[in-house]
PDB file of C-alpha atoms in Angstrom:
ATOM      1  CA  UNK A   1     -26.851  42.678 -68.809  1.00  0.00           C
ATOM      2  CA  UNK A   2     -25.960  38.597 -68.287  1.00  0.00           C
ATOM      3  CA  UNK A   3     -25.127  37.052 -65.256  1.00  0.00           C
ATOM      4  CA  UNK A   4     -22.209  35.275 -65.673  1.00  0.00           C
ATOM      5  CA  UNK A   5     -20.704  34.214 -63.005  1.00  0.00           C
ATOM      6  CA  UNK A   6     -22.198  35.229 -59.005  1.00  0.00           C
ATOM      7  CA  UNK A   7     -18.756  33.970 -57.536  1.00  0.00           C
ATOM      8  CA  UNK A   8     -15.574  34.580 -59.492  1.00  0.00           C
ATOM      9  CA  UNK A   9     -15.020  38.316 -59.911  1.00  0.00           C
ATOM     10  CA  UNK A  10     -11.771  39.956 -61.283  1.00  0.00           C
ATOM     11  CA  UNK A  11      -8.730  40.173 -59.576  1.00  0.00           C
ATOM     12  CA  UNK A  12      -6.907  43.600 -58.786  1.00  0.00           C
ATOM     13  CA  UNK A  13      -5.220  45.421 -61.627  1.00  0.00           C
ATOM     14  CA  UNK A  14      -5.765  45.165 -65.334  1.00  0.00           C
ATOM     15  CA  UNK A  15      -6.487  40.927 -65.542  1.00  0.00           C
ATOM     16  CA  UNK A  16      -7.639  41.081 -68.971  1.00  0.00           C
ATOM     17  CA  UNK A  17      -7.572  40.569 -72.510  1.00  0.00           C
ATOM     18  CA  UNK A  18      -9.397  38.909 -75.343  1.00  0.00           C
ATOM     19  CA  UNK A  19      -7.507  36.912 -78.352  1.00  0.00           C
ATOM     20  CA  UNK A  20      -8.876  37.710 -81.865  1.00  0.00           C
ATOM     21  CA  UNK A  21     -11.178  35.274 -82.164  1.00  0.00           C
ATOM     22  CA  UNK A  22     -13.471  37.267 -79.637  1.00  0.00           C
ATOM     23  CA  UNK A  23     -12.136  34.959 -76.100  1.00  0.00           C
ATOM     24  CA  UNK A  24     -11.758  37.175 -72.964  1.00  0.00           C
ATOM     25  CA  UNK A  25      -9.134  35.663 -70.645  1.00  0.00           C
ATOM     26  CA  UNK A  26      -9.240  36.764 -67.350  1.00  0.00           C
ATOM     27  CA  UNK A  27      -7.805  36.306 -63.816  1.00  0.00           C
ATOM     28  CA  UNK A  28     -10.306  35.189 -61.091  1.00  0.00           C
ATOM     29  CA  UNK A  29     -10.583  36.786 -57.691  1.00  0.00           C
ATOM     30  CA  UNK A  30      -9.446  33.148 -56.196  1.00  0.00           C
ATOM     31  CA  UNK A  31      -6.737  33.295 -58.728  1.00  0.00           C
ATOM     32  CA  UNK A  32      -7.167  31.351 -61.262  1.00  0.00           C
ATOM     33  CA  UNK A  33      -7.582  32.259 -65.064  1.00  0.00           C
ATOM     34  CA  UNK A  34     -10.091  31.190 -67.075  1.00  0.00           C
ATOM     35  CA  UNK A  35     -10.975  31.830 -70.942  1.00  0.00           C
ATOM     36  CA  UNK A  36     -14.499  33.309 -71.871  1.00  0.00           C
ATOM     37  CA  UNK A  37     -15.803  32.484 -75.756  1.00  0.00           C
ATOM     38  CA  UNK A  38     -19.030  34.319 -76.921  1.00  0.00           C
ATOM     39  CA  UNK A  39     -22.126  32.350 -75.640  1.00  0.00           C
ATOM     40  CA  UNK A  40     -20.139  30.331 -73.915  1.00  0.00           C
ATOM     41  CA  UNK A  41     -19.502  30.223 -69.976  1.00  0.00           C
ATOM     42  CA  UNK A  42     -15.661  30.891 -68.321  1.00  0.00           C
ATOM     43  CA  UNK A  43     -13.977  27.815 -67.849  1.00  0.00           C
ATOM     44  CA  UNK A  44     -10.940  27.740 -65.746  1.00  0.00           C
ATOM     45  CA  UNK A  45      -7.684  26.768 -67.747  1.00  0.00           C
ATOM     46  CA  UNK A  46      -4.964  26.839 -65.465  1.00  0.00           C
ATOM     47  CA  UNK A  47      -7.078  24.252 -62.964  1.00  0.00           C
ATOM     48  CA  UNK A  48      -4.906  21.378 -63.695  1.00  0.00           C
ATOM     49  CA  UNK A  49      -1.102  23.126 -64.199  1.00  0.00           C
ATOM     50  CA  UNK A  50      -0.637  26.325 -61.922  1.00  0.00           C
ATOM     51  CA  UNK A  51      -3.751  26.450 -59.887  1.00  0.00           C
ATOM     52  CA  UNK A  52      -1.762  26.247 -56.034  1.00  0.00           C
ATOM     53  CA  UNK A  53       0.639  28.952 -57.394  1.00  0.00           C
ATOM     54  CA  UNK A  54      -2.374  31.195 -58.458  1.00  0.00           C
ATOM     55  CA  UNK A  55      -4.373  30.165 -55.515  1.00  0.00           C
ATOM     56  CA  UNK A  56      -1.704  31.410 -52.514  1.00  0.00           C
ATOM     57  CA  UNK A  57      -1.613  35.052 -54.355  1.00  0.00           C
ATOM     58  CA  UNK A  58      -2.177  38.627 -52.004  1.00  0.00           C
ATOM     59  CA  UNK A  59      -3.890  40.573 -54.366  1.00  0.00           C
ATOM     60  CA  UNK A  60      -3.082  43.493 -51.328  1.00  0.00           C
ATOM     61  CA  UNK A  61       0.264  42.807 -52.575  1.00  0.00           C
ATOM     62  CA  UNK A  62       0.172  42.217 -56.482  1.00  0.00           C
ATOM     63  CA  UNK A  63      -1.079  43.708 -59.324  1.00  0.00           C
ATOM     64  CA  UNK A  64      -2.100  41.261 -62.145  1.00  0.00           C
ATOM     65  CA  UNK A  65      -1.711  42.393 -66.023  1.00  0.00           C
ATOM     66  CA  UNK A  66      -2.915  40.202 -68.721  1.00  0.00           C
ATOM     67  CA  UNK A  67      -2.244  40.506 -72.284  1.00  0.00           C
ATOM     68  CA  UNK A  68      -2.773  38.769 -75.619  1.00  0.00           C
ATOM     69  CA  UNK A  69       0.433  38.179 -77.492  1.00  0.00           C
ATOM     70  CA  UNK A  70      -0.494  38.336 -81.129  1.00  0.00           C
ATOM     71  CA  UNK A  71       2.881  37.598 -82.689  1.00  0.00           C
ATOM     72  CA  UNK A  72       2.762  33.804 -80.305  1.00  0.00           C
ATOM     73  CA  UNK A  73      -1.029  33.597 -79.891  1.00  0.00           C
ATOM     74  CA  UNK A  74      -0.460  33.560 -76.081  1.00  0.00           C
ATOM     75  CA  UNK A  75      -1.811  34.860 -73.027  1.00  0.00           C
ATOM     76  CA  UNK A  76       0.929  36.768 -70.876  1.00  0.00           C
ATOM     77  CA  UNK A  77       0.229  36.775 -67.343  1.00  0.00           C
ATOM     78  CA  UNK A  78       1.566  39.680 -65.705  1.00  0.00           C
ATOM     79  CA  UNK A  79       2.100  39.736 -62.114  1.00  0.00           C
ATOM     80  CA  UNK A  80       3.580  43.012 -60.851  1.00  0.00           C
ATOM     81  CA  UNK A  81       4.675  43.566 -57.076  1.00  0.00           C
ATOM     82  CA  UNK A  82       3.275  46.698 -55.060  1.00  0.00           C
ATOM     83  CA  UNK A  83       6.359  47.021 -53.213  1.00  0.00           C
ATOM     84  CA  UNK A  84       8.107  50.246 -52.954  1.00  0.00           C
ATOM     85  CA  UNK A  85      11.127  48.588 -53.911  1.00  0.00           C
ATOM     86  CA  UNK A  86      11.282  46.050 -56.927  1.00  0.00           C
ATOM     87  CA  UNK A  87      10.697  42.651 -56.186  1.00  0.00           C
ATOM     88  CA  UNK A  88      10.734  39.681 -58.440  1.00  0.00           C
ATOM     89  CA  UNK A  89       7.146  37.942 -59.113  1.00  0.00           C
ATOM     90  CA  UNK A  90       6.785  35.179 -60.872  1.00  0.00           C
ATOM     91  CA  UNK A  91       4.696  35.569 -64.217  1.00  0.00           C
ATOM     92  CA  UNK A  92       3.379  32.964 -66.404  1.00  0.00           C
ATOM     93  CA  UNK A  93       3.034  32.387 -70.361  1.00  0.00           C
ATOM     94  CA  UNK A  94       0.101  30.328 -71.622  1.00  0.00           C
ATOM     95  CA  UNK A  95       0.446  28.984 -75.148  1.00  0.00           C
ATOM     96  CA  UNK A  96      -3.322  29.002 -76.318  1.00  0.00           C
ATOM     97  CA  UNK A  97      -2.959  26.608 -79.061  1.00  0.00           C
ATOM     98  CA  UNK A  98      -1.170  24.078 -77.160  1.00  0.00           C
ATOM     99  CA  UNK A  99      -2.531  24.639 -73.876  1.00  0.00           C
ATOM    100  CA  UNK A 100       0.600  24.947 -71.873  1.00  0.00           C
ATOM    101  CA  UNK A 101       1.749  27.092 -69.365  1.00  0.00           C
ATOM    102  CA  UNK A 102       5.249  28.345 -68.902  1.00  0.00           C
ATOM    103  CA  UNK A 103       6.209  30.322 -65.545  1.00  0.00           C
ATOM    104  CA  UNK A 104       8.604  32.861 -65.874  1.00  0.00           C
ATOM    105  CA  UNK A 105      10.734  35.907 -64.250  1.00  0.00           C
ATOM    106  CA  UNK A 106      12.156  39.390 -65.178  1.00  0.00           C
ATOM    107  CA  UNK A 107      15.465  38.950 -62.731  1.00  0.00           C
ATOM    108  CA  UNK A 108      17.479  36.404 -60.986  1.00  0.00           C
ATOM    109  CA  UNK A 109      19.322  36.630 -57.629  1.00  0.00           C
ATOM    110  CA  UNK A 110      22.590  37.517 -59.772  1.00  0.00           C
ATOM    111  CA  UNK A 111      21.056  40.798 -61.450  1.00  0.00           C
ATOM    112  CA  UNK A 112      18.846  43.966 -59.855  1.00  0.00           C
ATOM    113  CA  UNK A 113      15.533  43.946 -60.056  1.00  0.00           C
ATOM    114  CA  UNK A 114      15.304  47.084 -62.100  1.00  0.00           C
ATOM    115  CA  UNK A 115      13.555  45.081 -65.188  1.00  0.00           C
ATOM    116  CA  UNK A 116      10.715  44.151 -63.251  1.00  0.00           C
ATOM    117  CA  UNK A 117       7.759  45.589 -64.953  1.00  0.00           C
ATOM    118  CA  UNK A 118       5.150  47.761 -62.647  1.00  0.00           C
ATOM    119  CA  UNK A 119       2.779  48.068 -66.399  1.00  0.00           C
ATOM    120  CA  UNK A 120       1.876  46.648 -69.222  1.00  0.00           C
ATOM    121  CA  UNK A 121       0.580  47.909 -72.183  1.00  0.00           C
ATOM    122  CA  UNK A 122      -0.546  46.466 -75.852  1.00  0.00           C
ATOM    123  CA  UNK A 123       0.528  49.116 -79.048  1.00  0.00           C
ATOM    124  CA  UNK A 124      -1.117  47.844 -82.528  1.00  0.00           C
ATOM    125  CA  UNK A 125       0.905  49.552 -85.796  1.00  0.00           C
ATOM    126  CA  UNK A 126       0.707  48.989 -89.096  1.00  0.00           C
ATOM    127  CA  UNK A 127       4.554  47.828 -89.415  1.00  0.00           C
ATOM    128  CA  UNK A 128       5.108  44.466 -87.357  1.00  0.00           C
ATOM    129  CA  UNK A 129       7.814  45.946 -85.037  1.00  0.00           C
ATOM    130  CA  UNK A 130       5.111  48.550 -83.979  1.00  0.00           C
ATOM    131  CA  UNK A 131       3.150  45.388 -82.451  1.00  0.00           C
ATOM    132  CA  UNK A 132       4.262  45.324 -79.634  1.00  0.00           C
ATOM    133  CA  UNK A 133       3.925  44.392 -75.891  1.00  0.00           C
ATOM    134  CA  UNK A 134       5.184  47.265 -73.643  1.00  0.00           C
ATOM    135  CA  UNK A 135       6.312  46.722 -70.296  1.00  0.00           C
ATOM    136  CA  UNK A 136       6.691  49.455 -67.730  1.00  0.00           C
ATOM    137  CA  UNK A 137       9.724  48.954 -65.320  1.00  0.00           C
ATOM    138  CA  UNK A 138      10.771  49.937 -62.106  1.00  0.00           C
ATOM    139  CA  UNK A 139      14.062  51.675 -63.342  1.00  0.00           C
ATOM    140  CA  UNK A 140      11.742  54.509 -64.786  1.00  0.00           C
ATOM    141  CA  UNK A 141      12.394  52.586 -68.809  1.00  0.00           C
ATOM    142  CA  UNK A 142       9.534  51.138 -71.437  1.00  0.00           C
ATOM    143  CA  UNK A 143      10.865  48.111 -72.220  1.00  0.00           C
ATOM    144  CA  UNK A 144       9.139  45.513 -74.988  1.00  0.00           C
ATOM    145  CA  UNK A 145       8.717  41.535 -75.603  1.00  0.00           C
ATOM    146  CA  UNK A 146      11.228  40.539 -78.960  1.00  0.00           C
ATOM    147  CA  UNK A 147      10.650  37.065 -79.486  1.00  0.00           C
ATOM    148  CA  UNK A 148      14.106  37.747 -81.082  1.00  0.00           C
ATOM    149  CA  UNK A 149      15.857  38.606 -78.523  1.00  0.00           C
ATOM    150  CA  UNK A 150      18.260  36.173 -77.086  1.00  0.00           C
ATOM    151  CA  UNK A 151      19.451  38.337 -74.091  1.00  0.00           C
ATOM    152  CA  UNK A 152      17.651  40.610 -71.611  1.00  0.00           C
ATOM    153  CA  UNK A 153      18.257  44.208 -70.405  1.00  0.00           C
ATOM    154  CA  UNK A 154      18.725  45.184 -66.880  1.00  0.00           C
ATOM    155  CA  UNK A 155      19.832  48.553 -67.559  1.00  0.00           C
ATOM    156  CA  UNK A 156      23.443  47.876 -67.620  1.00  0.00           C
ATOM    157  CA  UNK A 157      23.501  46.089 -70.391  1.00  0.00           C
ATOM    158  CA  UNK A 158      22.580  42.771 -71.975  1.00  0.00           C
ATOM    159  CA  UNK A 159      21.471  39.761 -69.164  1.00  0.00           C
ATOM    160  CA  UNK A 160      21.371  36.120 -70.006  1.00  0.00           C
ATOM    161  CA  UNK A 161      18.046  34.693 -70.591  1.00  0.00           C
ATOM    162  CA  UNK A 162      18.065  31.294 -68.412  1.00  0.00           C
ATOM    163  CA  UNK A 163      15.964  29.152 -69.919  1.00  0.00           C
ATOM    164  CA  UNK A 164      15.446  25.884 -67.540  1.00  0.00           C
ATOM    165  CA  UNK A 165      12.770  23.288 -68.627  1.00  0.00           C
ATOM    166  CA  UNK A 166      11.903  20.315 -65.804  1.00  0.00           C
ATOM    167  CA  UNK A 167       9.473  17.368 -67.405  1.00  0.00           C
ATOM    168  CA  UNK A 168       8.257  15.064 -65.068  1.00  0.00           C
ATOM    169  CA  UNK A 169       7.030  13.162 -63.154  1.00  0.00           C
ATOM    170  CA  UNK A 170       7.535   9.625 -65.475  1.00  0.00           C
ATOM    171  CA  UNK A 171       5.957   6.645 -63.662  1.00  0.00           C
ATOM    172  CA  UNK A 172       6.280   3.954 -66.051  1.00  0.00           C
ATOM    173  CA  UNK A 173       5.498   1.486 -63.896  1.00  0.00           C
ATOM    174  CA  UNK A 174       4.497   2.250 -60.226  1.00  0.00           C
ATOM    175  CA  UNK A 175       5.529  -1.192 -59.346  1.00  0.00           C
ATOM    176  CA  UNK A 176       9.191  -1.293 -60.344  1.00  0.00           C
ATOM    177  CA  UNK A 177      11.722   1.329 -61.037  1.00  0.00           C
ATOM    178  CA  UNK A 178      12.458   2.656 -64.772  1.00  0.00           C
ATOM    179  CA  UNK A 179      16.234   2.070 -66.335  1.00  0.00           C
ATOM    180  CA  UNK A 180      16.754   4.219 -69.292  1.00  0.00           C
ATOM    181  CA  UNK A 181      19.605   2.960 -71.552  1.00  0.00           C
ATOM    182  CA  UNK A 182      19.625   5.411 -74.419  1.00  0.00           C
ATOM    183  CA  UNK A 183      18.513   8.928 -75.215  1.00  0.00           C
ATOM    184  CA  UNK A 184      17.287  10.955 -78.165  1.00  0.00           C
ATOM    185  CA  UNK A 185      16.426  14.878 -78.243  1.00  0.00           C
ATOM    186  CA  UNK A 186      15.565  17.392 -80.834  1.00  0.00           C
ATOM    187  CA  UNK A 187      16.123  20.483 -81.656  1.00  0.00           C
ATOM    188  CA  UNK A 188      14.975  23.405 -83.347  1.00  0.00           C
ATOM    189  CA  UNK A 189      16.629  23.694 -86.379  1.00  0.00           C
ATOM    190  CA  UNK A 190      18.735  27.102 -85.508  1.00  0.00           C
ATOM    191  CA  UNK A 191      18.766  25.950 -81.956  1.00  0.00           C
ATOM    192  CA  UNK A 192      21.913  26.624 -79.368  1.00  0.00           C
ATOM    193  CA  UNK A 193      22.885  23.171 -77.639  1.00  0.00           C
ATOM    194  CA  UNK A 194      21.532  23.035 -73.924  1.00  0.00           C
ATOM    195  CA  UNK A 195      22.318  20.781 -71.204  1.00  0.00           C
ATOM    196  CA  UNK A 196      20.336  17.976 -69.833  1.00  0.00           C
ATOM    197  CA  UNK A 197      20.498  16.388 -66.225  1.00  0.00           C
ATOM    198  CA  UNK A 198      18.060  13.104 -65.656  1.00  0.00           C
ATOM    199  CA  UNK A 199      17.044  12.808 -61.815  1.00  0.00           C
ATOM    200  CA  UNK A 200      15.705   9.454 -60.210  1.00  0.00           C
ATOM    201  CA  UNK A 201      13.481   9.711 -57.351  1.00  0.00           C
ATOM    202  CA  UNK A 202      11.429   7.199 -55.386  1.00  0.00           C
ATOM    203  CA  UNK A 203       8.562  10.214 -54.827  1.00  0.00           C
ATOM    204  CA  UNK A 204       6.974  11.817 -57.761  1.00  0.00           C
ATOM    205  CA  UNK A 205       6.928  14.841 -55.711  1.00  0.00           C
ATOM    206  CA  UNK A 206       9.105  17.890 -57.732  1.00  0.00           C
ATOM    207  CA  UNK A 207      10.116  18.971 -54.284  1.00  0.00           C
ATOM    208  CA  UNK A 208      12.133  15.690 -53.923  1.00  0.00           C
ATOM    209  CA  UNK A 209      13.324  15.030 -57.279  1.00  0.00           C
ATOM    210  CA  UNK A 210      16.610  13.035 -55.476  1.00  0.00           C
ATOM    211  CA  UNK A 211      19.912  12.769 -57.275  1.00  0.00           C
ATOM    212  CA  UNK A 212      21.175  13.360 -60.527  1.00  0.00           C
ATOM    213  CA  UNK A 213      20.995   9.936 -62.151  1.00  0.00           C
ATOM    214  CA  UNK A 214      23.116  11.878 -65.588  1.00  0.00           C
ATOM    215  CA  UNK A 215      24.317  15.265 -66.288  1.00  0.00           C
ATOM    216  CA  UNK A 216      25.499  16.084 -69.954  1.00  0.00           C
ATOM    217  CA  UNK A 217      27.045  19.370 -71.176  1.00  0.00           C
ATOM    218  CA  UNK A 218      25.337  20.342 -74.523  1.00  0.00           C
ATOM    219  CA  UNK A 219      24.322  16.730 -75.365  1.00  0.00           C
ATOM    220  CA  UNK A 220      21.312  18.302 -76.937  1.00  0.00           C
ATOM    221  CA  UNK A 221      22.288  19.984 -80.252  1.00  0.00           C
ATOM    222  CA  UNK A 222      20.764  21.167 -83.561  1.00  0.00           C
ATOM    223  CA  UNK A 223      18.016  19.029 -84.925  1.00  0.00           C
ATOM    224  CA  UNK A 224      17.742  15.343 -83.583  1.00  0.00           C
ATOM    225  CA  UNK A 225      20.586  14.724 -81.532  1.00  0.00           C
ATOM    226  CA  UNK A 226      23.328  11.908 -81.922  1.00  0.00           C
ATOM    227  CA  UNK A 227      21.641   8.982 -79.345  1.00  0.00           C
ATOM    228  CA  UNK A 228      23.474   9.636 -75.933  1.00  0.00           C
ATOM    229  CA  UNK A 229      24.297   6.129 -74.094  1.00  0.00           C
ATOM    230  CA  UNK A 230      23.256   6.527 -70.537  1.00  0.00           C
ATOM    231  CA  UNK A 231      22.423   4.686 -67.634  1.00  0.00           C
ATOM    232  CA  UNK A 232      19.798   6.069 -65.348  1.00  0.00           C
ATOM    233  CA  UNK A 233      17.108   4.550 -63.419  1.00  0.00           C
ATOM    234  CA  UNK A 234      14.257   5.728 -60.443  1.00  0.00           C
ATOM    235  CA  UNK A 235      10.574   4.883 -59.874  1.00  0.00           C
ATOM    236  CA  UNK A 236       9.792   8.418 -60.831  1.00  0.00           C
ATOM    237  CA  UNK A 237      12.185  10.652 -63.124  1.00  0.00           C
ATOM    238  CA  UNK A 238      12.648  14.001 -64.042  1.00  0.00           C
ATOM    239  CA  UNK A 239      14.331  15.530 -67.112  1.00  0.00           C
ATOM    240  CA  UNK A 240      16.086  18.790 -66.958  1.00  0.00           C
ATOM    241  CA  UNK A 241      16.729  21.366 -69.980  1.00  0.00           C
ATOM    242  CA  UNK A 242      18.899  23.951 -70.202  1.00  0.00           C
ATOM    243  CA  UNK A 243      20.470  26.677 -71.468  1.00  0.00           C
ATOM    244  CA  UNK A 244      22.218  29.488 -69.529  1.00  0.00           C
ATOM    245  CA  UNK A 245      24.755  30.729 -72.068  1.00  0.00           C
ATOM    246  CA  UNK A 246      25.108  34.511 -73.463  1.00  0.00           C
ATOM    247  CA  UNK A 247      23.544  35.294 -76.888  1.00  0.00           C
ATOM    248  CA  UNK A 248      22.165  31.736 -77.343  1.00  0.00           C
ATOM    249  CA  UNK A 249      18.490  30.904 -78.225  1.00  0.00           C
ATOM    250  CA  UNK A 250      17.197  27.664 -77.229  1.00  0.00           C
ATOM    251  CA  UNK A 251      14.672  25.951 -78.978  1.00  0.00           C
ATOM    252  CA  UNK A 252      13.472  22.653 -77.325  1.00  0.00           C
ATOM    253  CA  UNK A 253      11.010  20.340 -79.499  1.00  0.00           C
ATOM    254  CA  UNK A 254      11.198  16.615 -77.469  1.00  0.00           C
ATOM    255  CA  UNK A 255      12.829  14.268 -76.124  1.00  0.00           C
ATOM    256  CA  UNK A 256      12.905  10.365 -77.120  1.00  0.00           C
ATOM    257  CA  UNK A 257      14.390   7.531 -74.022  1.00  0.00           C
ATOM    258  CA  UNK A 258      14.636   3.880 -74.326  1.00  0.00           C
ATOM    259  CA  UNK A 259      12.934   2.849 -71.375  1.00  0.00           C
ATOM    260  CA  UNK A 260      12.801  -1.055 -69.725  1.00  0.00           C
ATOM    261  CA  UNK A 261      11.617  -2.387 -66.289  1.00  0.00           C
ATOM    262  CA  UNK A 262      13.978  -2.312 -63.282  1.00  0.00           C
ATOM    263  CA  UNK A 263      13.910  -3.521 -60.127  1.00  0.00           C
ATOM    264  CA  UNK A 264      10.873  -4.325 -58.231  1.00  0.00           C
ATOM    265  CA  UNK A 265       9.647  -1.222 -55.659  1.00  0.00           C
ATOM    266  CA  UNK A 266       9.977  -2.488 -52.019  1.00  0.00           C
ATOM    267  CA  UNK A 267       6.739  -1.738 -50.171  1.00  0.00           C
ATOM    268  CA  UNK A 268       6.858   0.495 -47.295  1.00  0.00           C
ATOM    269  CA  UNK A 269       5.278  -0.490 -44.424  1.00  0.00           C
TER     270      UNK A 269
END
């Protein structure tokens, strides 16, 4: 036996998995996850994205699942409520190539919380659709991950999958305010459109983002957009993507702004 760590233990449930290479990713007891090569020592990778959302968790109150996602090399974070009845969690998806992480939820306010998964379990086949991620759900169903999918089920039929992307904050200059004049964006190739809304705030806190500075109905299309002529400005701004339309995939690569100084930031005293 190696002593690995004397303070971080495992959190409650099944928190985790390893990725083919031989790393075990794991959820902490103090919430955070961290990855674990061979030889190596765990290192913490969600200490500089998610760690305040990990950190306030009850494990009296949550289960935590982690599993490797082959077919997206990811980690899927798995947060399950204990409640009798089903209550959303938020759950997170960490891209281990890029490093991101990408919070996410089985229901909305608009739809039951039957989808909300109380398991989660990893099948291996021989055929690729036998690879699978099952999830266990509250409505008494085994439901699975399709990255093909481009609509959920909540037992009644198919749900719209909401998918809402905020970037920010973008402090060009902490002295002056930023005015944006012009706007690329691409695209995955087979991409739906999606909508984007650019907020201008004098905090770069994402709690006070302030007003929408531009709002544009499916301005981001197929490949690299036609340049959208804008005018938007804020010491700090935020860029929403989105796309809440039936049967639509979404497939966000970047966006490209044209960005020059504004006016000068008046100190607060």
């Amino acid at each position: 036996f190696d002593l690995v760590s004397d303070i971080t233990g495992g959190a409650f449930g099944s928190p985790w998995c390893k990725s083919p290479e031989g790393v075990l990713f794991f959820m902490g007891s103090r919430g955070g996850v961290y990855a674990y090569a061979p030889g190596g020592v765990p290192e913490e990778i969600s200490n500089t994205f998610i760690r305040e959302r990990l950190a306030v968790l009850d494990f009296a109150d949550v289960r935590v699942w982690l599993a490797w996602n082959d077919r997206e090399r990811a980690v899927m974070v798995i947060i399950c409520s204990n409640a009798a009845t089903p209550l959303t969690t938020e759950s997170y998806f960490y891209d281990a190539d890029n490093g991101g992480w990408w919070p996410f939820d089985f229901s909305t306010a608009a739809v039951t919380a039957k989808a909300v998964p109380l398991s989660v379990c990893v099948i291996d086949g021989d055929e690729a659709a036998d690879r699978r991620i099952l999830l266990g759900c509250h409505d008494g169903y085994v439901r699975y991950w399709d990255v093909a999918a481009d609509s959920d089920d909540d037992g009644t039929g198919d749900y719209v999958i909401d998918a809402d992307l905020y970037m920010g904050p973008f402090v060009p200059d902490p002295a002056s305010e930023a005015r944006i004049t012009k706007l690329y964006g691409v695209m995955g190739y087979s991409s739906a459109s999606a909508d984007l809304t650019i907020y201008g705030s004098d905090s770069p806190d994402f709690n006070d983002k302030g007003t929408a500075k531009y709002t544009g109905a499916d301005v981001l299309v197929a490949n690299r957009a036609t340049a959208v002529n804008l005018r938007a400005s804020g010491q700090a701004l935020w860029f929403r993507v989105r796309n809440a339309t039936a049967s639509e995939r979404c497939q966000f690569e970047s966006l490209h702004a044209e960005v020059f100084p504004g006016s000068r930031v008046r100190v607060r005293t």
